[in-house]
PDB file of C-alpha atoms in Angstrom:
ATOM      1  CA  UNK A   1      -7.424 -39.381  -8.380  1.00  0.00           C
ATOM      2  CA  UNK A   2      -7.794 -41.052  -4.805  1.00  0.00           C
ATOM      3  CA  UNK A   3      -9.245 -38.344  -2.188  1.00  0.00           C
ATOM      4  CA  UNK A   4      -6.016 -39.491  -0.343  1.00  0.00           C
ATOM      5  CA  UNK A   5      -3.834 -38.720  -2.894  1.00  0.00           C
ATOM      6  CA  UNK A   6      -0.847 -35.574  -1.695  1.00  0.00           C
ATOM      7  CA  UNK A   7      -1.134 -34.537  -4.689  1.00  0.00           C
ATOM      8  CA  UNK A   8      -4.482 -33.784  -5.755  1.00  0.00           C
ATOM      9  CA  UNK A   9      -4.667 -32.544  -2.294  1.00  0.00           C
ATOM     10  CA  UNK A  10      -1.961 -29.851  -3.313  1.00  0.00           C
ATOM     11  CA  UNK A  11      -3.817 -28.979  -6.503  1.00  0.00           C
ATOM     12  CA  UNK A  12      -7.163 -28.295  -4.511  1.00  0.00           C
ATOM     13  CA  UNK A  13      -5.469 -26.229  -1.666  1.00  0.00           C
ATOM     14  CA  UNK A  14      -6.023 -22.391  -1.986  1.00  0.00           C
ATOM     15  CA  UNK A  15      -5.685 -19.684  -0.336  1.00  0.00           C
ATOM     16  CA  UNK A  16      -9.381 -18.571  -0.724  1.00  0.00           C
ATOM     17  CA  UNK A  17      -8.716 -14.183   0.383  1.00  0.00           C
ATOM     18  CA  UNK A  18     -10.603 -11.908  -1.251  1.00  0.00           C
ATOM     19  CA  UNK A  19      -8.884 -10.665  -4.162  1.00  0.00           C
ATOM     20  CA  UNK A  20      -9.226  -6.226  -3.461  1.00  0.00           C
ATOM     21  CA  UNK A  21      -7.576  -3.558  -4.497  1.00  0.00           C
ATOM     22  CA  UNK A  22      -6.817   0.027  -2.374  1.00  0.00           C
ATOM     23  CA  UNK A  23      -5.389   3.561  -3.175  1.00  0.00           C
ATOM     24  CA  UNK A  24      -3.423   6.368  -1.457  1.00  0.00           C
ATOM     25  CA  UNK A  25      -4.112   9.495  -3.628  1.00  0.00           C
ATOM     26  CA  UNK A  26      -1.245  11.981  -3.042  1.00  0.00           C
ATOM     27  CA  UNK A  27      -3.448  15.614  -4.207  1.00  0.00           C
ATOM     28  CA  UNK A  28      -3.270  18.958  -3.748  1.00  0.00           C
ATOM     29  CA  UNK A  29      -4.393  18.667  -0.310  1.00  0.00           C
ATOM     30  CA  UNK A  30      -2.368  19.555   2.611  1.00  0.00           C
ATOM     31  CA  UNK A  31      -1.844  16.152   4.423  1.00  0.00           C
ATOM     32  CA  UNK A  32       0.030  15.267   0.680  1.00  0.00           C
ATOM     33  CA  UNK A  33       2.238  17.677   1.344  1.00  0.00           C
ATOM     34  CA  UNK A  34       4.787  18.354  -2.038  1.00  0.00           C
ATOM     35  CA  UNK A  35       3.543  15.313  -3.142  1.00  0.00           C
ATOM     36  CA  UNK A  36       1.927  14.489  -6.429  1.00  0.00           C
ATOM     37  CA  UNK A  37       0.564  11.018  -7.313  1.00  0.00           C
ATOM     38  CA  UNK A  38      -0.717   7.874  -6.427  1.00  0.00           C
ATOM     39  CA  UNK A  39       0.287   4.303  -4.970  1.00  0.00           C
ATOM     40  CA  UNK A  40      -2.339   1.313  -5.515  1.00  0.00           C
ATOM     41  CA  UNK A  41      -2.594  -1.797  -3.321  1.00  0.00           C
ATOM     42  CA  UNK A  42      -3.650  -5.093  -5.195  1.00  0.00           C
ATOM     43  CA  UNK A  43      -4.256  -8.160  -2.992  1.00  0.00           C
ATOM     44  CA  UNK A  44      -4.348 -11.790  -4.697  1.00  0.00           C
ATOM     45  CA  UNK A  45      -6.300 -15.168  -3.737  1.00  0.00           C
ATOM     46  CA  UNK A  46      -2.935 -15.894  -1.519  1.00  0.00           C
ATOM     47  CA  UNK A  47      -3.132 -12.918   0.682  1.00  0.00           C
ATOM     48  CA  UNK A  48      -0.114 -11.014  -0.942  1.00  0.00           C
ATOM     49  CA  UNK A  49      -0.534  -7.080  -1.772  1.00  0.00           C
ATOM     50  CA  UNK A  50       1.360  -5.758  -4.485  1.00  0.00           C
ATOM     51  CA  UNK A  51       2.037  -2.622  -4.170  1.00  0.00           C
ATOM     52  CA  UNK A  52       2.386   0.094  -7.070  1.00  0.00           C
ATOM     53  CA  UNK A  53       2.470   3.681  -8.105  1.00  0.00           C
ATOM     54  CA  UNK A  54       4.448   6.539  -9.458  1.00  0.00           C
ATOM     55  CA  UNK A  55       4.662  10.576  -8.218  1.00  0.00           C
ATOM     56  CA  UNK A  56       4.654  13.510 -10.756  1.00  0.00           C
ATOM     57  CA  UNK A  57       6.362  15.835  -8.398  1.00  0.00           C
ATOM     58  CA  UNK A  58       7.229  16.389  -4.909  1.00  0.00           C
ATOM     59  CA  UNK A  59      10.764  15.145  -4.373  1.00  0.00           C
ATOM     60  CA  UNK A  60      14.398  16.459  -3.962  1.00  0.00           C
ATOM     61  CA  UNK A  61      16.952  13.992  -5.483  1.00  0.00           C
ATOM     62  CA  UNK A  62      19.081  14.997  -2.860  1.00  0.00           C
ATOM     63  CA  UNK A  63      17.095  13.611  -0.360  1.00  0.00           C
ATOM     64  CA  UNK A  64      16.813  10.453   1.182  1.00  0.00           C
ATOM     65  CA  UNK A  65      12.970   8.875   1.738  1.00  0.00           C
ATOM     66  CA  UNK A  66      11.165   6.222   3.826  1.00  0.00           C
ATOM     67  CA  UNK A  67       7.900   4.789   2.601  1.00  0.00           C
ATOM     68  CA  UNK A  68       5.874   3.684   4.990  1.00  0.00           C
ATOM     69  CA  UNK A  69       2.180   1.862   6.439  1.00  0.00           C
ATOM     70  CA  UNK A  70       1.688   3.559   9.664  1.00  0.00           C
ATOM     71  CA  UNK A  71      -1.768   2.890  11.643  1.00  0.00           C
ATOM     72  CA  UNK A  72      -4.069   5.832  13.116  1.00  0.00           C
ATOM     73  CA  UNK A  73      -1.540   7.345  16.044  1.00  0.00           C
ATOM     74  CA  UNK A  74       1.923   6.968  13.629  1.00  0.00           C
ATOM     75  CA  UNK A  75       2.659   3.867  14.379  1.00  0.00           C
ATOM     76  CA  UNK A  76       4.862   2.485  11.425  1.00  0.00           C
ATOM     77  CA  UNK A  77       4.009  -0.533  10.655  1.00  0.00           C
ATOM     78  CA  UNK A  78       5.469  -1.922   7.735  1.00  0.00           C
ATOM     79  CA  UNK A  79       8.344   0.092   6.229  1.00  0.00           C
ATOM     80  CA  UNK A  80       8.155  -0.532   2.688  1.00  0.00           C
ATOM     81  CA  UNK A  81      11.387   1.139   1.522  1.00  0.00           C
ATOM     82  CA  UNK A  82      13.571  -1.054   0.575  1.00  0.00           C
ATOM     83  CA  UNK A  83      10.466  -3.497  -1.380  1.00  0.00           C
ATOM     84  CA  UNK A  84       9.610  -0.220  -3.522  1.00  0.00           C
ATOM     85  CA  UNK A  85      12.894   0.791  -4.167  1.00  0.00           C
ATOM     86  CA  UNK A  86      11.729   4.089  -5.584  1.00  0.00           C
ATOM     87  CA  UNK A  87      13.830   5.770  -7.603  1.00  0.00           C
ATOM     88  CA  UNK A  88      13.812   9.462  -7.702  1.00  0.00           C
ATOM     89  CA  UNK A  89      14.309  11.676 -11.601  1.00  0.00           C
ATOM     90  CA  UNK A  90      15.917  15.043 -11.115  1.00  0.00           C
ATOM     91  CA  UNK A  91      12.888  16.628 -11.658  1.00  0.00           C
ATOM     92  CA  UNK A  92      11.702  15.365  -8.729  1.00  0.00           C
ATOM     93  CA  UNK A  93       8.837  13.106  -9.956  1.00  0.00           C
ATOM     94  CA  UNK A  94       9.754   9.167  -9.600  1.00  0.00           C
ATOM     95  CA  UNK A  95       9.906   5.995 -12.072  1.00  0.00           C
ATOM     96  CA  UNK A  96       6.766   4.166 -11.541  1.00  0.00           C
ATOM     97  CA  UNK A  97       7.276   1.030  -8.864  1.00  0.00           C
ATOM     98  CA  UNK A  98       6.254  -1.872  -7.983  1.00  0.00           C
ATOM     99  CA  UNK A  99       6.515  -4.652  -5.574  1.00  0.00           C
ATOM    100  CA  UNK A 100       4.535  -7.797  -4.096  1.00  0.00           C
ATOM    101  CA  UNK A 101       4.497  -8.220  -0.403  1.00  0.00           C
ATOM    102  CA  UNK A 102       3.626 -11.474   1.503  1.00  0.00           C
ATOM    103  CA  UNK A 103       3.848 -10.488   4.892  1.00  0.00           C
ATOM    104  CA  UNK A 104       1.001  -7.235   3.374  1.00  0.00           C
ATOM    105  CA  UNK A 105      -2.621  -8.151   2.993  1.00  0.00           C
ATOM    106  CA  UNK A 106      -5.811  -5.857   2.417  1.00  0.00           C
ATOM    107  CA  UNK A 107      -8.326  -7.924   4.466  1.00  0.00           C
ATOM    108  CA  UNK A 108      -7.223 -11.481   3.885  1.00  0.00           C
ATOM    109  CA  UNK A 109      -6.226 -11.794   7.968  1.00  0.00           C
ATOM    110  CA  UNK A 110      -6.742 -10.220  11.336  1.00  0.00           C
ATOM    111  CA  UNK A 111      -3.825  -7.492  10.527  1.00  0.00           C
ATOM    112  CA  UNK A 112      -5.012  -6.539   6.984  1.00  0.00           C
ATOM    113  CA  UNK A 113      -4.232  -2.947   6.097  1.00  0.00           C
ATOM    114  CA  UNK A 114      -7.994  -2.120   5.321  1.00  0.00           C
ATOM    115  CA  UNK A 115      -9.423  -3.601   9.197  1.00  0.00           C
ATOM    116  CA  UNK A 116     -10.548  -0.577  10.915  1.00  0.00           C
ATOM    117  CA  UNK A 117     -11.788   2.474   9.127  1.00  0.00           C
ATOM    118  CA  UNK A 118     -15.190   3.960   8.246  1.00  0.00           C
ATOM    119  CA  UNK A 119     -17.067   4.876   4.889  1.00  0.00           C
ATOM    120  CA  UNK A 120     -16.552   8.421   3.845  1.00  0.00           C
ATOM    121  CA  UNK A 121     -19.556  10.792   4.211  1.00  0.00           C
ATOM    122  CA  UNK A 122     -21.595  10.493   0.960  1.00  0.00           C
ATOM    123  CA  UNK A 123     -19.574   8.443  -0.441  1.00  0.00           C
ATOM    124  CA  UNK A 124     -19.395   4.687  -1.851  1.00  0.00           C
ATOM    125  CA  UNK A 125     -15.487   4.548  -0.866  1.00  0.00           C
ATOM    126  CA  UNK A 126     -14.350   3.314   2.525  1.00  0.00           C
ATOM    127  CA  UNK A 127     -10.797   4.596   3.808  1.00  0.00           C
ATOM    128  CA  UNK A 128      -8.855   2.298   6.093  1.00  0.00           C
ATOM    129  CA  UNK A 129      -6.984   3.782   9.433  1.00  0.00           C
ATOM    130  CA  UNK A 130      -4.275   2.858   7.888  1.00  0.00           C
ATOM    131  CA  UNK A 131      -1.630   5.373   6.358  1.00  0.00           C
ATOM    132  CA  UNK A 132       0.261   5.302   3.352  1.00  0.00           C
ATOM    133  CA  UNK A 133       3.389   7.580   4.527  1.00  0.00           C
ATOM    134  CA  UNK A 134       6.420   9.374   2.384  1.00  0.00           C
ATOM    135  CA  UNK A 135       8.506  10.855   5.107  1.00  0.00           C
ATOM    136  CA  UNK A 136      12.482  12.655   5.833  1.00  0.00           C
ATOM    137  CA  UNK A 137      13.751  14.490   8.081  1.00  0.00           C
ATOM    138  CA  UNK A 138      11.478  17.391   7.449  1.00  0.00           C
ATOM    139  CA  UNK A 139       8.552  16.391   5.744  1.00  0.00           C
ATOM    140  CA  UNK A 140       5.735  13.667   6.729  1.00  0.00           C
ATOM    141  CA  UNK A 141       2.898  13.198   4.143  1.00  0.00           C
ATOM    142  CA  UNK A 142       0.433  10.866   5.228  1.00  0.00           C
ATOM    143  CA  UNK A 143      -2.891   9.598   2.586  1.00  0.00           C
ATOM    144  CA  UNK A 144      -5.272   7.140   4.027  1.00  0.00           C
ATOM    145  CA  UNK A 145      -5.642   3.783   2.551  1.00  0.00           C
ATOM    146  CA  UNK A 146      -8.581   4.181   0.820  1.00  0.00           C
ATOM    147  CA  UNK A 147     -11.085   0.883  -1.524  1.00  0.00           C
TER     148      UNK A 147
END
């Protein structure tokens, strides 16, 4: 094909990001709070994260919940609710979710989720500033975003 060509230009074009992947374990620690599980981040060669998980236990099905990115001071900044659309069992774990996000990227841009952090003491795994946050009215449980 010509070098011109629009095309063969579209077929070469990529996004060339990093493809990563992140965590937010939800333990028996105290910043978990009555939460039990785990929600992944997977970033693809575009820059979009997917974002996954499920939680064992933790949740009143009475109750409604925000899921949130918030950065270091509680700053929210990506509300991921309505993406996640996680649906609470009446024993107060949750069907496992999923959903990809565009406007979300690990370290594919100058607002990635992962910019900012520092390695854990002994430790191979780096944890982001950033917060992965289940929140009502009464309870906040924040998990950093960990690689």
């Amino acid at each position: 094909m010509p070098a011109n060509d629009k095309l063969a230009d579209l077929f070469y074009k990529r996004n060339n990001c990093k493809c990563e992947t992140a965590f937010s374990s939800f333990d028996s620690s105290s910043s978990s709070g009555p939460f039990r599980g785990f929600v992944s981040f997977g970033q693809d060669e575009s820059g979009s994260t997917t974002i996954f998980g499920a939680f064992n236990r933790g949740f009143n099905p009475d109750c409604f919940y925000e899921f949130l990115i918030e950065n270091e001071n509680g700053k929210v900044l990506y509300n991921v609710t309505r993406g996640l659309n996680v649906q609470i069992k009446s024993d107060g774990s949750t069907e496992a979710f999923t959903h990809k996000f565009k406007n979300i990227n690990l370290n594919c841009h100058s607002n990635g989720i992962l910019l900012g952090g520092s390695n854990m003491r002994d430790s191979v795994s780096y944890c982001s500033n950033k917060k992965f946050v289940v929140k009502t009215d009464n309870q906040h449980a924040a998990k950093k975003i960990c690689t």
